[in-house]
Coordinates of C-alpha atoms in Angstrom, one line a residue:
M1 CA 0.0 0.0 0.0
L2 CA 1.0 3.7 -0.3
T3 CA 2.6 4.7 2.9
R4 CA 4.1 8.1 2.1
L5 CA 3.8 10.8 -0.6
S6 CA 6.4 13.6 -0.7
I7 CA 5.9 16.5 -3.1
R8 CA 8.2 19.3 -3.9
N9 CA 7.4 22.3 -6.1
V10 CA 4.4 20.9 -7.9
V11 CA 2.1 23.7 -9.1
L12 CA 0.9 25.3 -5.8
I13 CA 2.6 22.8 -3.5
E14 CA 5.9 24.0 -2.2
A15 CA 6.7 21.1 0.1
L16 CA 4.3 18.4 1.3
D17 CA 4.8 15.1 3.1
L18 CA 1.8 12.9 3.7
D19 CA 1.7 9.6 5.6
F20 CA -1.0 7.1 4.8
G21 CA -2.2 3.9 6.5
R22 CA -4.7 1.2 6.0
G23 CA -8.4 1.7 5.8
L24 CA -10.4 4.5 4.3
G25 CA -8.7 7.9 4.0
V26 CA -10.8 10.9 2.8
L27 CA -9.5 14.1 1.3
T28 CA -11.8 17.1 1.4
G29 CA -11.5 20.8 0.7
E30 CA -13.2 23.6 -1.1
T31 CA -13.5 23.6 -4.8
G32 CA -10.2 24.8 -6.4
A33 CA -8.2 24.1 -3.2
G34 CA -5.9 21.8 -5.2
K35 CA -7.2 18.2 -4.7
S36 CA -6.4 17.5 -8.4
I37 CA -2.8 18.6 -7.8
L38 CA -2.3 15.7 -5.4
L39 CA -3.6 13.3 -8.0
D40 CA -1.5 14.8 -10.7
A41 CA 1.6 14.5 -8.5
L42 CA 0.8 10.9 -7.8
G43 CA 0.3 10.3 -11.5
L44 CA 3.9 11.3 -12.1
V45 CA 5.3 8.4 -10.1
L46 CA 2.8 6.1 -12.0
G47 CA 4.4 7.1 -15.3
N48 CA 2.0 9.8 -16.5
R49 CA 3.2 12.4 -19.0
A50 CA 5.6 14.9 -17.3
E51 CA 4.1 18.3 -18.2
T52 CA 6.4 21.3 -17.5
M53 CA 3.3 23.2 -16.3
L54 CA 3.4 21.0 -13.2
V55 CA 6.7 22.8 -12.0
R56 CA 5.9 25.5 -9.5
A57 CA 6.5 29.0 -10.9
G58 CA 10.0 30.3 -10.2
E59 CA 11.5 26.8 -9.6
D60 CA 13.7 24.9 -12.0
R61 CA 12.4 21.5 -11.1
A62 CA 9.6 19.5 -9.3
S63 CA 9.8 16.1 -7.7
V64 CA 7.4 13.5 -6.3
T65 CA 8.4 10.5 -4.2
A66 CA 6.0 7.7 -3.3
S67 CA 6.7 4.9 -0.9
F68 CA 4.9 1.6 -1.0
E69 CA 5.1 -1.3 1.4
F70 CA 4.0 -4.9 0.9
A71 CA 3.7 -7.9 3.1
R72 CA 4.6 -9.8 -0.1
L73 CA 5.7 -8.2 -3.3
P74 CA 2.9 -8.7 -5.9
D75 CA 4.0 -11.1 -8.7
A76 CA 3.4 -8.4 -11.4
I77 CA 5.7 -5.9 -9.6
A78 CA 8.3 -8.6 -8.9
E79 CA 8.4 -9.7 -12.6
A80 CA 8.7 -6.1 -13.9
L81 CA 11.5 -5.3 -11.4
G82 CA 13.2 -8.5 -12.2
D83 CA 13.2 -7.7 -15.9
A84 CA 14.8 -4.3 -15.0
E85 CA 17.3 -6.1 -12.8
I86 CA 16.2 -4.2 -9.7
A87 CA 16.3 -6.2 -6.5
V88 CA 13.9 -5.5 -3.6
E89 CA 14.6 -7.4 -0.4
P90 CA 11.6 -8.9 1.6
G91 CA 10.1 -6.2 3.7
E92 CA 12.0 -3.4 1.9
P93 CA 9.7 -0.5 0.8
L94 CA 9.4 0.3 -2.8
M95 CA 10.3 4.0 -3.4
I96 CA 9.5 5.6 -6.7
R97 CA 10.8 9.1 -7.5
R98 CA 10.1 11.3 -10.5
Q99 CA 11.7 14.6 -11.3
V100 CA 10.4 17.1 -13.8
R101 CA 12.5 20.0 -15.1
A102 CA 11.0 23.4 -16.0
D103 CA 12.9 23.4 -19.3
G104 CA 11.5 19.9 -20.2
G105 CA 12.4 16.4 -19.6
S106 CA 12.2 14.1 -16.6
K107 CA 14.0 11.4 -14.7
A108 CA 12.6 8.4 -12.9
F109 CA 14.1 6.3 -10.1
V110 CA 13.1 3.1 -8.3
N111 CA 14.9 2.7 -5.0
D112 CA 17.3 5.3 -6.1
Q113 CA 18.2 3.4 -9.3
P114 CA 17.5 5.2 -12.6
V115 CA 14.7 3.6 -14.6
S116 CA 12.6 4.3 -17.6
V117 CA 9.2 5.9 -17.5
A118 CA 7.9 2.7 -19.2
L119 CA 8.8 0.7 -16.1
L120 CA 6.8 3.1 -14.0
R121 CA 3.8 2.5 -16.3
A122 CA 4.4 -1.3 -16.0
L123 CA 4.3 -1.1 -12.2
A124 CA 1.4 1.3 -12.0
P125 CA -1.6 -1.2 -12.4
A126 CA -0.4 -3.2 -9.4
L127 CA 0.3 -0.1 -7.3
V128 CA -2.6 2.3 -7.6
E129 CA -6.1 1.9 -9.2
L130 CA -7.7 5.3 -9.8
H131 CA -11.4 5.8 -10.6
G132 CA -12.6 9.2 -11.5
Q133 CA -14.6 11.3 -13.9
H134 CA -12.6 10.2 -16.9
D135 CA -11.7 6.6 -15.9
D136 CA -10.4 4.6 -18.8
R137 CA -8.5 1.9 -17.0
G138 CA -9.1 -0.6 -14.3
L139 CA -12.5 -2.1 -14.2
V140 CA -13.6 -0.1 -17.3
N141 CA -11.0 -1.8 -19.5
P142 CA -12.6 -5.0 -20.8
R143 CA -9.1 -6.6 -21.2
G144 CA -9.1 -7.3 -17.5
H145 CA -12.7 -8.5 -17.1
R146 CA -12.0 -12.2 -17.9
A147 CA -9.3 -12.4 -15.2
L148 CA -11.6 -10.7 -12.6
L149 CA -14.4 -13.1 -13.4
D150 CA -12.1 -16.1 -13.1
R151 CA -10.8 -15.0 -9.7
Y152 CA -14.4 -14.4 -8.6
A153 CA -15.3 -17.9 -9.8
G154 CA -12.1 -19.5 -8.2
A155 CA -11.7 -21.2 -11.6
D156 CA -8.9 -23.5 -12.7
T157 CA -7.2 -21.3 -15.3
A158 CA -3.8 -22.9 -14.8
G159 CA -5.1 -26.3 -15.9
V160 CA -6.5 -24.8 -19.0
A161 CA -3.3 -22.9 -19.8
S162 CA -1.3 -26.1 -19.3
A163 CA -3.6 -28.1 -21.6
W164 CA -3.3 -25.4 -24.2
D165 CA 0.5 -25.5 -24.1
V166 CA 0.5 -29.3 -24.5
W167 CA -2.0 -29.0 -27.4
R168 CA 0.0 -26.3 -29.2
A169 CA 3.2 -28.3 -28.8
A170 CA 1.5 -31.4 -30.2
E171 CA 0.1 -29.4 -33.2
E172 CA 3.5 -27.8 -33.9
Q173 CA 5.2 -31.2 -33.9
L174 CA 2.5 -32.5 -36.2
E175 CA 2.8 -29.6 -38.6
G176 CA 6.6 -29.9 -38.6
A177 CA 6.4 -33.6 -39.5
R178 CA 3.8 -32.9 -42.2
A179 CA 6.0 -30.2 -43.7
E180 CA 9.0 -32.5 -43.7
I181 CA 7.1 -35.3 -45.4
E182 CA 5.6 -33.0 -47.9
Q183 CA 9.0 -31.6 -48.7
A184 CA 10.5 -35.1 -49.0
K185 CA 7.7 -36.1 -51.3
A186 CA 8.2 -33.1 -53.5
D187 CA 11.9 -34.0 -53.6
Q188 CA 11.4 -37.8 -54.0
D189 CA 12.1 -38.0 -57.7
L190 CA 15.2 -35.9 -57.3
L191 CA 16.3 -38.0 -54.3
L192 CA 15.8 -41.2 -56.3
A193 CA 17.9 -39.8 -59.2
H194 CA 20.7 -38.7 -56.8
L195 CA 20.7 -42.0 -55.1
A196 CA 20.8 -44.0 -58.4
E197 CA 23.7 -41.9 -59.5
L198 CA 25.6 -42.4 -56.3
T199 CA 24.7 -46.1 -56.1
A200 CA 26.0 -46.7 -59.7
L201 CA 29.3 -45.1 -58.7
E202 CA 29.3 -46.6 -55.2
P203 CA 32.0 -44.2 -53.8
Q204 CA 34.2 -45.5 -51.0
A205 CA 35.9 -43.5 -48.2
G206 CA 39.5 -42.7 -49.0
E207 CA 39.1 -43.7 -52.6
E208 CA 40.1 -40.3 -54.1
A209 CA 43.5 -40.4 -52.5
R210 CA 44.1 -44.0 -53.6
L211 CA 43.0 -43.2 -57.2
A212 CA 45.1 -40.0 -57.3
E213 CA 48.2 -41.9 -56.1
A214 CA 47.8 -44.7 -58.6
R215 CA 47.1 -42.3 -61.5
A216 CA 50.2 -40.3 -60.6
A217 CA 52.3 -43.5 -60.6
M218 CA 51.0 -44.6 -64.0
Q219 CA 51.5 -41.2 -65.5
K220 CA 55.1 -41.3 -64.4
G221 CA 55.6 -44.7 -65.9
E222 CA 54.2 -43.5 -69.2
R223 CA 56.7 -40.6 -69.2
L224 CA 59.8 -42.8 -68.5
S225 CA 58.9 -45.7 -70.7
G226 CA 60.4 -44.0 -73.8
D227 CA 63.7 -43.3 -72.1
L228 CA 63.9 -46.8 -70.8
E229 CA 63.3 -48.2 -74.2
E230 CA 66.2 -46.2 -75.6
L231 CA 68.4 -47.4 -72.8
R232 CA 67.3 -51.0 -73.5
H233 CA 68.7 -50.7 -77.1
V234 CA 72.0 -49.3 -75.7
W235 CA 72.5 -52.2 -73.2
D236 CA 71.3 -55.0 -75.4
G237 CA 73.3 -56.6 -78.2
S238 CA 77.0 -57.5 -78.9
D239 CA 78.1 -53.9 -79.0
S240 CA 76.5 -53.0 -75.7
P241 CA 78.7 -51.3 -73.1
L242 CA 78.7 -54.3 -70.9
A243 CA 79.6 -56.7 -73.7
S244 CA 82.5 -54.4 -74.7
L245 CA 83.8 -54.3 -71.1
R246 CA 83.7 -58.0 -70.9
V247 CA 85.7 -58.4 -74.2
A248 CA 88.2 -55.9 -72.9
A249 CA 88.5 -57.7 -69.6
R250 CA 89.2 -61.0 -71.3
R251 CA 91.9 -59.5 -73.5
L252 CA 93.5 -57.7 -70.6
D253 CA 93.4 -60.9 -68.6
R254 CA 95.8 -62.6 -71.0
I255 CA 98.5 -59.9 -70.8
A256 CA 98.0 -58.7 -67.2
P257 CA 100.7 -60.9 -65.8
E258 CA 103.3 -59.2 -67.9
H259 CA 103.3 -56.0 -65.9
P260 CA 102.0 -54.9 -62.4
L261 CA 100.1 -51.9 -63.8
L262 CA 98.2 -54.2 -66.2
A263 CA 97.2 -56.3 -63.3
E264 CA 95.9 -53.2 -61.5
A265 CA 94.0 -52.1 -64.7
L266 CA 92.4 -55.6 -64.9
T267 CA 91.2 -55.3 -61.3
A268 CA 89.6 -51.9 -62.0
L269 CA 88.1 -53.3 -65.3
D270 CA 86.6 -56.2 -63.4
R271 CA 85.0 -53.8 -61.0
A272 CA 83.5 -51.9 -63.9
V273 CA 82.1 -55.1 -65.4
I274 CA 80.5 -55.9 -62.0
E275 CA 79.1 -52.3 -61.7
A276 CA 77.8 -52.3 -65.3
G277 CA 76.1 -55.7 -64.6
E278 CA 74.4 -54.3 -61.5
A279 CA 73.3 -51.2 -63.5
E280 CA 71.8 -53.5 -66.1
E281 CA 69.9 -55.4 -63.5
K282 CA 68.6 -52.2 -62.0
L283 CA 67.4 -50.9 -65.3
Q284 CA 65.6 -54.2 -66.0
A285 CA 63.9 -54.0 -62.6
A286 CA 62.9 -50.4 -63.2
A287 CA 61.5 -51.2 -66.6
E288 CA 59.5 -54.0 -65.1
A289 CA 58.2 -51.7 -62.2
L290 CA 57.2 -48.9 -64.5
V291 CA 55.3 -51.1 -66.9
H292 CA 51.9 -49.4 -67.3
D293 CA 48.6 -50.3 -68.7
P294 CA 47.0 -47.4 -70.7
A295 CA 43.6 -48.9 -70.2
A296 CA 44.1 -49.0 -66.4
L297 CA 45.3 -45.4 -66.4
E298 CA 42.2 -44.3 -68.4
A299 CA 39.9 -46.2 -66.1
A300 CA 41.5 -44.6 -63.0
E301 CA 41.3 -41.1 -64.5
T302 CA 37.7 -41.6 -65.6
R303 CA 36.5 -42.7 -62.1
L304 CA 38.5 -40.0 -60.4
F305 CA 36.9 -37.3 -62.6
D306 CA 33.5 -38.9 -62.1
L307 CA 33.8 -38.8 -58.4
R308 CA 35.0 -35.2 -58.3
A309 CA 32.2 -34.1 -60.7
L310 CA 29.6 -35.7 -58.4
A311 CA 31.2 -34.0 -55.3
R312 CA 31.0 -30.6 -57.0
K313 CA 27.3 -31.3 -57.9
H314 CA 26.5 -32.0 -54.3
R315 CA 28.8 -29.3 -52.9
C316 CA 30.9 -31.6 -50.8
E317 CA 34.2 -33.3 -50.6
V318 CA 34.7 -36.7 -52.5
D319 CA 35.2 -38.5 -49.2
E320 CA 31.7 -37.2 -48.1
L321 CA 29.9 -38.8 -51.0
P322 CA 29.2 -42.1 -49.0
D323 CA 27.5 -40.0 -46.3
K324 CA 25.5 -38.2 -49.0
M325 CA 24.4 -41.6 -50.3
R326 CA 23.3 -42.7 -46.8
A327 CA 21.4 -39.4 -46.2
F328 CA 19.5 -39.8 -49.5
R329 CA 18.6 -43.4 -48.5
A330 CA 17.4 -42.2 -45.1
A331 CA 15.3 -39.5 -46.6
L332 CA 13.6 -41.9 -48.9
D333 CA 13.1 -44.3 -46.0
A334 CA 11.6 -41.5 -44.0
I335 CA 9.0 -40.9 -46.7
E336 CA 7.9 -44.5 -46.3
G337 CA 8.1 -44.6 -42.5
G338 CA 6.8 -41.0 -42.1
E339 CA 3.2 -41.9 -42.7
A340 CA 3.1 -44.2 -39.7
E341 CA 4.8 -41.6 -37.5
L342 CA 2.3 -39.0 -38.9
D343 CA -0.6 -41.2 -37.8
A344 CA 0.8 -41.3 -34.2
L345 CA 1.4 -37.5 -34.1
E346 CA -2.2 -36.9 -35.4
A347 CA -3.6 -39.1 -32.6
A348 CA -1.5 -37.3 -30.0
A349 CA -2.6 -33.9 -31.2
R350 CA -6.2 -35.0 -31.4
E351 CA -6.1 -36.3 -27.8
A352 CA -4.4 -33.1 -26.6
G353 CA -7.1 -31.0 -28.3
E354 CA -9.8 -33.0 -26.7
R355 CA -8.3 -32.6 -23.2
Y356 CA -8.0 -28.8 -23.8
R357 CA -11.6 -28.6 -25.0
A358 CA -12.8 -30.5 -22.0
R359 CA -10.9 -28.3 -19.5
A360 CA -11.9 -25.1 -21.4
G361 CA -15.5 -26.3 -21.5
A362 CA -15.5 -26.8 -17.8
L363 CA -14.0 -23.3 -17.4
H364 CA -16.7 -22.0 -19.6
E365 CA -19.4 -23.5 -17.4
A366 CA -17.7 -22.1 -14.3
R367 CA -17.7 -18.7 -15.9
L368 CA -21.3 -18.8 -16.8
A369 CA -22.2 -19.8 -13.2
A370 CA -20.0 -17.1 -11.8
A371 CA -21.4 -14.5 -14.2
A372 CA -24.9 -15.2 -13.1
K373 CA -23.9 -14.9 -9.4
L374 CA -21.9 -11.7 -10.1
D375 CA -24.9 -10.1 -11.9
E376 CA -27.1 -10.7 -8.9
A377 CA -24.5 -9.3 -6.5
V378 CA -24.0 -6.1 -8.6
A379 CA -27.8 -5.7 -9.0
A380 CA -28.2 -5.8 -5.3
E381 CA -25.8 -2.9 -5.0
L382 CA -27.3 -0.6 -7.7
A383 CA -30.5 0.6 -6.0
P384 CA -28.8 2.0 -2.9
L385 CA -26.5 3.9 -5.2
K386 CA -29.4 5.5 -7.0
L387 CA -28.9 3.3 -10.0
D388 CA -32.1 1.3 -9.5
A389 CA -33.1 1.7 -13.2
A390 CA -29.8 0.4 -14.4
R391 CA -29.0 -3.2 -15.2
F392 CA -25.7 -5.0 -15.2
R393 CA -24.7 -8.1 -17.2
T394 CA -21.5 -10.1 -17.5
A395 CA -21.4 -11.2 -21.1
V396 CA -19.6 -14.5 -21.6
G397 CA -19.2 -15.2 -25.3
E398 CA -17.5 -18.2 -27.0
L399 CA -14.7 -17.1 -29.3
P400 CA -14.0 -18.5 -32.7
E401 CA -11.4 -21.3 -32.6
E402 CA -8.6 -19.1 -34.1
R403 CA -8.9 -16.9 -31.0
W404 CA -8.8 -19.7 -28.4
G405 CA -5.8 -19.6 -26.1
P406 CA -4.4 -20.4 -22.6
H407 CA -7.3 -18.3 -21.3
G408 CA -9.9 -20.7 -22.7
L409 CA -12.7 -20.3 -25.3
D410 CA -14.5 -17.2 -23.9
S411 CA -14.5 -13.5 -24.2
V412 CA -15.8 -11.7 -21.0
E413 CA -17.0 -8.1 -20.8
F414 CA -19.0 -6.2 -18.2
L415 CA -22.0 -4.5 -19.8
I416 CA -24.6 -2.0 -18.5
A417 CA -27.9 -0.5 -19.5
T418 CA -28.7 2.7 -17.7
N419 CA -32.4 3.0 -18.7
P420 CA -35.2 0.5 -19.0
G421 CA -35.5 -0.9 -22.5
A422 CA -32.0 0.3 -23.4
D423 CA -29.5 -2.1 -25.0
F424 CA -26.5 -3.3 -23.0
A425 CA -23.2 -1.6 -23.8
P426 CA -19.7 -1.3 -22.4
L427 CA -19.3 0.6 -19.2
A428 CA -17.3 3.5 -20.7
K429 CA -19.7 4.0 -23.6
I430 CA -22.9 4.3 -21.5
A431 CA -22.2 5.7 -18.0
S432 CA -21.7 9.3 -17.2
G433 CA -18.8 10.3 -14.9
G434 CA -20.8 10.0 -11.7
E435 CA -22.7 6.9 -12.8
L436 CA -19.5 5.3 -14.0
S437 CA -17.8 5.7 -10.6
R438 CA -20.9 4.3 -8.8
F439 CA -21.0 1.4 -11.1
I440 CA -17.4 0.6 -10.5
L441 CA -18.0 0.9 -6.7
A442 CA -20.9 -1.5 -7.0
L443 CA -18.8 -3.9 -9.0
K444 CA -15.9 -3.7 -6.7
V445 CA -18.1 -4.4 -3.7
A446 CA -19.6 -7.4 -5.5
L447 CA -16.2 -8.7 -6.5
A448 CA -15.1 -8.4 -2.9
E449 CA -11.8 -6.9 -4.2
Q450 CA -10.8 -9.8 -6.4
G451 CA -7.2 -8.8 -7.3
G452 CA -6.4 -5.3 -8.4
A453 CA -4.0 -2.6 -7.2
A454 CA -2.6 -2.3 -3.7
T455 CA -4.1 1.2 -3.3
V456 CA -7.5 2.2 -4.7
I457 CA -8.5 5.9 -5.2
F458 CA -12.0 7.2 -5.9
D459 CA -12.0 10.8 -7.2
E460 CA -15.3 12.5 -6.4
I461 CA -17.4 9.3 -6.8
D462 CA -20.2 11.1 -4.9
R463 CA -20.5 14.0 -7.4
G464 CA -24.1 15.0 -7.9
V465 CA -25.6 12.8 -5.1
G466 CA -26.4 13.3 -1.5
G467 CA -28.5 12.1 1.4
A468 CA -29.1 8.3 1.5
V469 CA -27.1 7.7 -1.7
A470 CA -24.1 9.5 -0.3
S471 CA -24.4 7.4 2.9
A472 CA -24.6 4.2 0.9
I473 CA -21.5 5.2 -1.0
G474 CA -19.6 6.0 2.2
E475 CA -20.7 2.7 3.8
R476 CA -19.5 0.7 0.7
L477 CA -16.2 2.6 0.5
A478 CA -15.5 1.8 4.2
R479 CA -16.4 -1.8 3.6
L480 CA -14.0 -2.0 0.6
A481 CA -11.2 -0.4 2.6
E482 CA -11.4 -3.1 5.3
G483 CA -8.1 -4.9 5.3
G484 CA -6.7 -2.7 2.5
Q485 CA -6.2 0.9 1.6
L486 CA -8.7 3.1 -0.1
L487 CA -8.5 6.9 -0.6
A488 CA -11.5 9.0 -1.6
V489 CA -11.5 12.6 -2.8
T490 CA -15.0 13.7 -1.7
H491 CA -17.4 16.6 -1.4
S492 CA -19.9 14.5 0.6
P493 CA -20.0 14.9 4.4
Q494 CA -21.6 11.4 4.6
V495 CA -18.6 9.9 2.9
A496 CA -16.1 12.0 4.8
A497 CA -17.5 10.9 8.1
R498 CA -16.7 7.3 7.2
G499 CA -13.0 8.0 6.9
R500 CA -10.5 6.4 9.3
V501 CA -8.2 9.4 8.6
H502 CA -9.2 12.8 7.2
Y503 CA -7.0 15.2 5.2
L504 CA -8.0 18.7 4.6
I505 CA -6.7 20.4 1.4
A506 CA -6.6 24.1 1.6
K507 CA -5.3 27.0 -0.5
S508 CA -3.8 30.2 1.0
S509 CA -2.3 33.4 -0.4
E510 CA 0.7 35.3 1.0
G511 CA 1.0 38.4 -1.1
T512 CA 1.2 37.3 -4.7
V513 CA 2.1 33.7 -3.8
T514 CA -0.6 31.1 -3.6
K515 CA 0.1 27.8 -1.9
T516 CA -1.8 24.5 -1.4
S517 CA -1.4 22.7 1.9
V518 CA -2.7 19.4 3.3
Q519 CA -3.5 19.0 7.0
L520 CA -4.2 15.7 8.8
L521 CA -7.3 16.6 11.0
D522 CA -7.9 15.5 14.5
E523 CA -11.4 14.8 15.9
S524 CA -12.3 18.4 16.4
G525 CA -10.9 19.4 13.0
R526 CA -13.0 16.6 11.4
Q527 CA -16.1 17.9 13.1
E528 CA -15.4 21.4 11.9
E529 CA -14.7 20.3 8.3
I530 CA -17.7 18.1 8.0
A531 CA -19.9 20.9 9.5
R532 CA -18.5 23.2 6.7
M533 CA -19.3 20.7 4.1
L534 CA -22.9 20.5 5.5
S535 CA -23.5 24.3 5.9
G536 CA -21.3 26.0 3.3
A537 CA -19.3 29.2 4.0
E538 CA -20.8 29.9 7.5
V539 CA -20.5 27.0 9.9
T540 CA -23.6 27.0 12.2
P541 CA -24.1 25.3 15.5
E542 CA -26.8 23.1 13.7
A543 CA -24.2 22.0 11.2
R544 CA -21.7 21.1 14.0
A545 CA -24.4 19.1 15.7
Q546 CA -25.3 17.3 12.5
A547 CA -21.6 16.6 11.9
D548 CA -21.4 15.1 15.4
R549 CA -24.3 12.8 14.5
L550 CA -22.7 11.7 11.3
L551 CA -19.4 10.9 13.1
E552 CA -21.2 9.1 15.9
G553 CA -23.3 7.1 13.4
V554 CA -20.2 5.4 11.9

């Protein structure tokens, strides 16, 4: 709830610190005293537009600080603060400060940490609910009606939301499988062609390297074969180098004993014969090793080129072609096996849809029952609020299937008809300012404060009524404030008498300076203010006596 409001240099308010507590607090004062300034100041910390006209004349800036305390931080506030990475310890107050500069611009802070105005707007619905002459939020907004009715009914919305999530997941899985099968079917002919091409070639892992190595070897043999053939002619025949060496060795062998140098020459010549023989053997071995088959070379080259062309076609490496072949086979197998999987997914989605419809149908029935009960409760509140000719209806309509969701099958909207025979229409389109506030009061009493903000403010809900109607309004405001916090800006003495605390808003002039002040009234002050509200400018003894009776009557 709102525990403290500090205002500095806002319009006519120079400095003001107000403390608030539980129960019903009333704010009164003469017309033009500045009650709207308080609401405008509070609106700043709730994210309203920062108008420079709010800055007090002669000052360079205005500021408003509001403190809120909670036994447990509401989930909506905790989530918004978590998203903004602002931590609030259990029991720690939430302090919101807004500064407005006279030259334009503003700053916002939550617990002294700079934040965006958008965060203040996100926090506002859970902090303060304001109902006044131009109410366009809270209970008037149909977007919140379904949640209010569900809380009133105590309905199992979590079960419906869970069933919806399961159904959506099953449908998405089914749609994904259908899309894959359809795509596979569309590509089936191409897949078959690709697989036939790969199967015909039957590529093997590591084959490219083996083929390239063999091809290189055979190409080398082809290049050297001519040279080896020429060498073969040199080494073969009677006039070959080896044959000549052998003839020379035999001749030298006959005369070598004649002289030592000849013997040495024979030894060297023998070595040459041996070396030449070894060379001949090596050349023969090389010729045999480099023998190539032109057909084998052509076959190796053809396969290597075919493999590389296929790899380029599929934009992969040659060694990845076996994986491609397996992938194409798997895709074709999936087309055949996909139909059976599709049947299972369709059955799962159908069952999930039936579970959702069953739970959403039960929620629909609970909403219808709660709507009838709520209509009766609101109707019982209308006559005492001088709305006896009006009718209230909670319209529960079934949405088209494309608009179903975690919330169920229904739309919910609160409708009214202010005159007999008139058609029902949304609250904001039918009710006048005063009627609207009283309708909201009746609805809040009937709902017994199902959710909503921590602090509720009614701005001149009693405009244009008096007597018994004003007393009925005061009694209901006091009832609503039990266990919570409700503030009422009022011109009605009957409503003011119901307040647990009473604030008097007054305007005073000192020379050319006009100021607005707020005073917390004691018992005698309350009697005097209520007497003024009863009698007008001159407070009479009769008015004071009547004020005493009103205060004693509560």
